[in-house]
JSON list of C-alpha atoms in Angstrom, two decimals:
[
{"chain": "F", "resi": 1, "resn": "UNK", "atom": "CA", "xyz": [106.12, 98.83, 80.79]},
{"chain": "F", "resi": 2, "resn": "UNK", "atom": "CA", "xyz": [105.39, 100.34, 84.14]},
{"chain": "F", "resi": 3, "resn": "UNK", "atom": "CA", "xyz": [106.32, 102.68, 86.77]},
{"chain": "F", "resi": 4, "resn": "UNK", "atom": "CA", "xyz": [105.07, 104.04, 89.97]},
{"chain": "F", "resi": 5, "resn": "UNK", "atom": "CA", "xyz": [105.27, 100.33, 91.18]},
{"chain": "F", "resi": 6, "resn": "UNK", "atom": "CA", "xyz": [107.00, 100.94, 94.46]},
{"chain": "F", "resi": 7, "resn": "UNK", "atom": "CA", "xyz": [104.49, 103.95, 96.11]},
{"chain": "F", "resi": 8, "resn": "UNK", "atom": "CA", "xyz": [102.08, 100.75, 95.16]},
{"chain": "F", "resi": 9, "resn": "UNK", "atom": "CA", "xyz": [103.95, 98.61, 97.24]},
{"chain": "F", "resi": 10, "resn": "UNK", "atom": "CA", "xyz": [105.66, 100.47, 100.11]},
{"chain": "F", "resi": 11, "resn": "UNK", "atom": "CA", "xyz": [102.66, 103.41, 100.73]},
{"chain": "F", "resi": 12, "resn": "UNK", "atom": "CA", "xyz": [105.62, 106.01, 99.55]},
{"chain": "F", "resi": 13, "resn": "UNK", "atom": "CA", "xyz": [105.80, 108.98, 97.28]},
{"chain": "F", "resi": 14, "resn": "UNK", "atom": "CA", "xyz": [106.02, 108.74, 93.99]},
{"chain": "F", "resi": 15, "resn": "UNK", "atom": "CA", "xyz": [109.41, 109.15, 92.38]},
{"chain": "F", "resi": 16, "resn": "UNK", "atom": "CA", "xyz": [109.32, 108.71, 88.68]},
{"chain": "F", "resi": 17, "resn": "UNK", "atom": "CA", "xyz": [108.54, 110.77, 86.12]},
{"chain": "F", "resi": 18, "resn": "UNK", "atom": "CA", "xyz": [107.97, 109.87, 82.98]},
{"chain": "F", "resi": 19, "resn": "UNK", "atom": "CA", "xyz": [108.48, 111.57, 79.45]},
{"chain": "F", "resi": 20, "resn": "UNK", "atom": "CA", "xyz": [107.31, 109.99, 76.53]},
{"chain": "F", "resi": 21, "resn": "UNK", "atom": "CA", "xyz": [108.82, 110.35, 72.69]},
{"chain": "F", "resi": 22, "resn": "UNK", "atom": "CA", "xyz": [105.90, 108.99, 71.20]},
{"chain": "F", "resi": 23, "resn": "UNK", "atom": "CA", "xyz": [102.01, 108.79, 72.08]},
{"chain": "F", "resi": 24, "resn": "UNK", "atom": "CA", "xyz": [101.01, 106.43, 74.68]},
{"chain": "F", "resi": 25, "resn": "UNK", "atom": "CA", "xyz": [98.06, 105.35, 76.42]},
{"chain": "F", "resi": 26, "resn": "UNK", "atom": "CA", "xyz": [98.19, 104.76, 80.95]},
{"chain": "F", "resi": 27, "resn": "UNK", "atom": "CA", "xyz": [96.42, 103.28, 83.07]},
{"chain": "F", "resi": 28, "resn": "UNK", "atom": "CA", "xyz": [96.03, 104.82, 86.45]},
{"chain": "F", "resi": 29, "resn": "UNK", "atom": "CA", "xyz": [95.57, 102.59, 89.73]},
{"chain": "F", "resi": 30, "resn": "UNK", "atom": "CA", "xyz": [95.72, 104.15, 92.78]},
{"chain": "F", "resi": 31, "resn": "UNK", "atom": "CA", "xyz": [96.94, 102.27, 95.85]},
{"chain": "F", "resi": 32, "resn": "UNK", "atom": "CA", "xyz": [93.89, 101.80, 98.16]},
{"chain": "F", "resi": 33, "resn": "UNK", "atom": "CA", "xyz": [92.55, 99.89, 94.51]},
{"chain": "F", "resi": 34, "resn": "UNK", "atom": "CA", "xyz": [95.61, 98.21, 94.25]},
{"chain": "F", "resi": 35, "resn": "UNK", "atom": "CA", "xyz": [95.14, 96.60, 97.48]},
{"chain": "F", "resi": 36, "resn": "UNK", "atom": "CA", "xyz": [91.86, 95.83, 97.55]},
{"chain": "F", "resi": 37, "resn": "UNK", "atom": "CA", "xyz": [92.37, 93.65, 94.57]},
{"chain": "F", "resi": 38, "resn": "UNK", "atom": "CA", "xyz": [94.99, 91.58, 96.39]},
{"chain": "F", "resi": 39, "resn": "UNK", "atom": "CA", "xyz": [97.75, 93.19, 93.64]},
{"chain": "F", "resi": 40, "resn": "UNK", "atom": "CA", "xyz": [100.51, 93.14, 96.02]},
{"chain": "F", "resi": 41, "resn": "UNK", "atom": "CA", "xyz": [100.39, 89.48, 96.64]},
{"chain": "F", "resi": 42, "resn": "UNK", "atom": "CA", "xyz": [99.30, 88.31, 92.88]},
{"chain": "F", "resi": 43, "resn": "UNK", "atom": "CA", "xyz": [102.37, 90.66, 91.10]},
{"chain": "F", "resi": 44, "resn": "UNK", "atom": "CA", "xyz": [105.70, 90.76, 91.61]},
{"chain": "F", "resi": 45, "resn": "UNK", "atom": "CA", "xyz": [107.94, 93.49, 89.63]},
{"chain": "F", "resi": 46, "resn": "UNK", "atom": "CA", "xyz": [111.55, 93.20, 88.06]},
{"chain": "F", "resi": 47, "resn": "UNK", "atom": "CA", "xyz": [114.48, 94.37, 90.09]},
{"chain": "F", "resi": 48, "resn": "UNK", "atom": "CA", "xyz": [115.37, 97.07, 87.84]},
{"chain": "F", "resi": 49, "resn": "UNK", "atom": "CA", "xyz": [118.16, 99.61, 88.38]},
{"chain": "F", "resi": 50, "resn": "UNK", "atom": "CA", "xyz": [116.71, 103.19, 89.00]},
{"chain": "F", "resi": 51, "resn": "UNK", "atom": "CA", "xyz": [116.96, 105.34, 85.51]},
{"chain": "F", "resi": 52, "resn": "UNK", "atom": "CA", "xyz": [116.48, 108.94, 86.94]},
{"chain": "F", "resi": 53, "resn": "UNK", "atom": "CA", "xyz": [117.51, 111.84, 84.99]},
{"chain": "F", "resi": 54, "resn": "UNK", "atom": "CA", "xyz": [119.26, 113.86, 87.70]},
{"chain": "F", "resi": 55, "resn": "UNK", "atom": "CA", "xyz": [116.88, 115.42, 89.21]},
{"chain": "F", "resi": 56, "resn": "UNK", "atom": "CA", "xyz": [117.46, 115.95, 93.21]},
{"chain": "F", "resi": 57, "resn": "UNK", "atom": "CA", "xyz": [114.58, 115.20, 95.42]},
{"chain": "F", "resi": 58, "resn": "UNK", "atom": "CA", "xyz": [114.18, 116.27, 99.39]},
{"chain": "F", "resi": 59, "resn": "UNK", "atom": "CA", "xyz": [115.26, 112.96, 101.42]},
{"chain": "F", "resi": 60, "resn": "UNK", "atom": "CA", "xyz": [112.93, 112.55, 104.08]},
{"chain": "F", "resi": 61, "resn": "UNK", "atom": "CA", "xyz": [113.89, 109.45, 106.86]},
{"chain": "F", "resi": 62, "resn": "UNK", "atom": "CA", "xyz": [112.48, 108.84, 110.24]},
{"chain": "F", "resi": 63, "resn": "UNK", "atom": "CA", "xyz": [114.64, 108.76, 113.08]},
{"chain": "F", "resi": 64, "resn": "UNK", "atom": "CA", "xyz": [116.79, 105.62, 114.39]},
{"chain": "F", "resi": 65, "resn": "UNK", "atom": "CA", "xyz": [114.95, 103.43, 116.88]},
{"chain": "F", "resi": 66, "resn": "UNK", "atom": "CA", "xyz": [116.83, 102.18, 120.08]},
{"chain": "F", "resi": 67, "resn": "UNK", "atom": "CA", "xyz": [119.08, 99.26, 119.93]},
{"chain": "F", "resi": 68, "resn": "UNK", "atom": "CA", "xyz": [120.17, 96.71, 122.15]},
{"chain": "F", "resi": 69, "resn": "UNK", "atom": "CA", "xyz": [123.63, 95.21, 122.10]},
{"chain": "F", "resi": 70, "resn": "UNK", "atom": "CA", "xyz": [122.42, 91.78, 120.25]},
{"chain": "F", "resi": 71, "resn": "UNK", "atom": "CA", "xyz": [120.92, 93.98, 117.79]},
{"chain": "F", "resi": 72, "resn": "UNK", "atom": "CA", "xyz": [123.81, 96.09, 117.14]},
{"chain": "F", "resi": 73, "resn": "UNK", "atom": "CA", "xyz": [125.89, 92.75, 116.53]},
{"chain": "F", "resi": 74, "resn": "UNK", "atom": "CA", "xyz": [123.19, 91.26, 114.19]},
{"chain": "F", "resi": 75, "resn": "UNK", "atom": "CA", "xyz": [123.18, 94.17, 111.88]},
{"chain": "F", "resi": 76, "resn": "UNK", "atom": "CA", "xyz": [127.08, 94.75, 112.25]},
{"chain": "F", "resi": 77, "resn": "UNK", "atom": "CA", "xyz": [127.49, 90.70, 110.77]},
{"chain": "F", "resi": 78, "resn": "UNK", "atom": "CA", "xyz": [124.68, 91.43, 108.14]},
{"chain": "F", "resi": 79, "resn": "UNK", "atom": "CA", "xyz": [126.85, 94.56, 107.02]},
{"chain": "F", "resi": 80, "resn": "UNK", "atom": "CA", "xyz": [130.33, 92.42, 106.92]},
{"chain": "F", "resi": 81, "resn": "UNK", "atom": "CA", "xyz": [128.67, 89.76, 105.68]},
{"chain": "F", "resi": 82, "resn": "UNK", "atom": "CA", "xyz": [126.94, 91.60, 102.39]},
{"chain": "F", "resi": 83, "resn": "UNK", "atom": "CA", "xyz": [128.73, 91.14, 99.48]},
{"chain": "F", "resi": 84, "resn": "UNK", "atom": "CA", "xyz": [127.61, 94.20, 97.91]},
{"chain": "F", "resi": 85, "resn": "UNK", "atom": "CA", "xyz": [129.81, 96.71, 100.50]}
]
């Protein structure tokens, strides 16, 4: 299995941590490696629903950037239009 995958992808922080019941053996690949052996264009990882174990973690988010008024309608239909909400 895997984890980690998405600071490899997306330059962000690592989220998971991992416990394991029985012995194991990683491999570490740090993202600068990662891309320089074309990874993120050769793999592509499973949608997978997020298995945290509670643990709260600081939010961090950049500020909105300005709109126009064709913008605000494009995301508006993408939000009515999601099936999801």
């Amino acid at each position: 299995d895997y984890f980690g995958e998405i600071a490899l992808l997306r330059d962000e922080v690592r989220m998971a941590t991992i416990i394991a019941n029985t012995a194991l053996s990683t491999f570490k690949l740090k993202r600068d490696k990662f891309q320089e052996l074309g990874l993120h264009d050769k793999l592509h990882f499973a949608n997978r629903k997020a298995v945290g174990a509670g643990v709260a973690a600081e939010a961090k988010s950049k500020p909105p950037s300005s709109k126009d008024d064709a913008e605000f309608k494009l995301i508006a239909a993408a939000i009515r239009g999601n099936e999801n909400f």
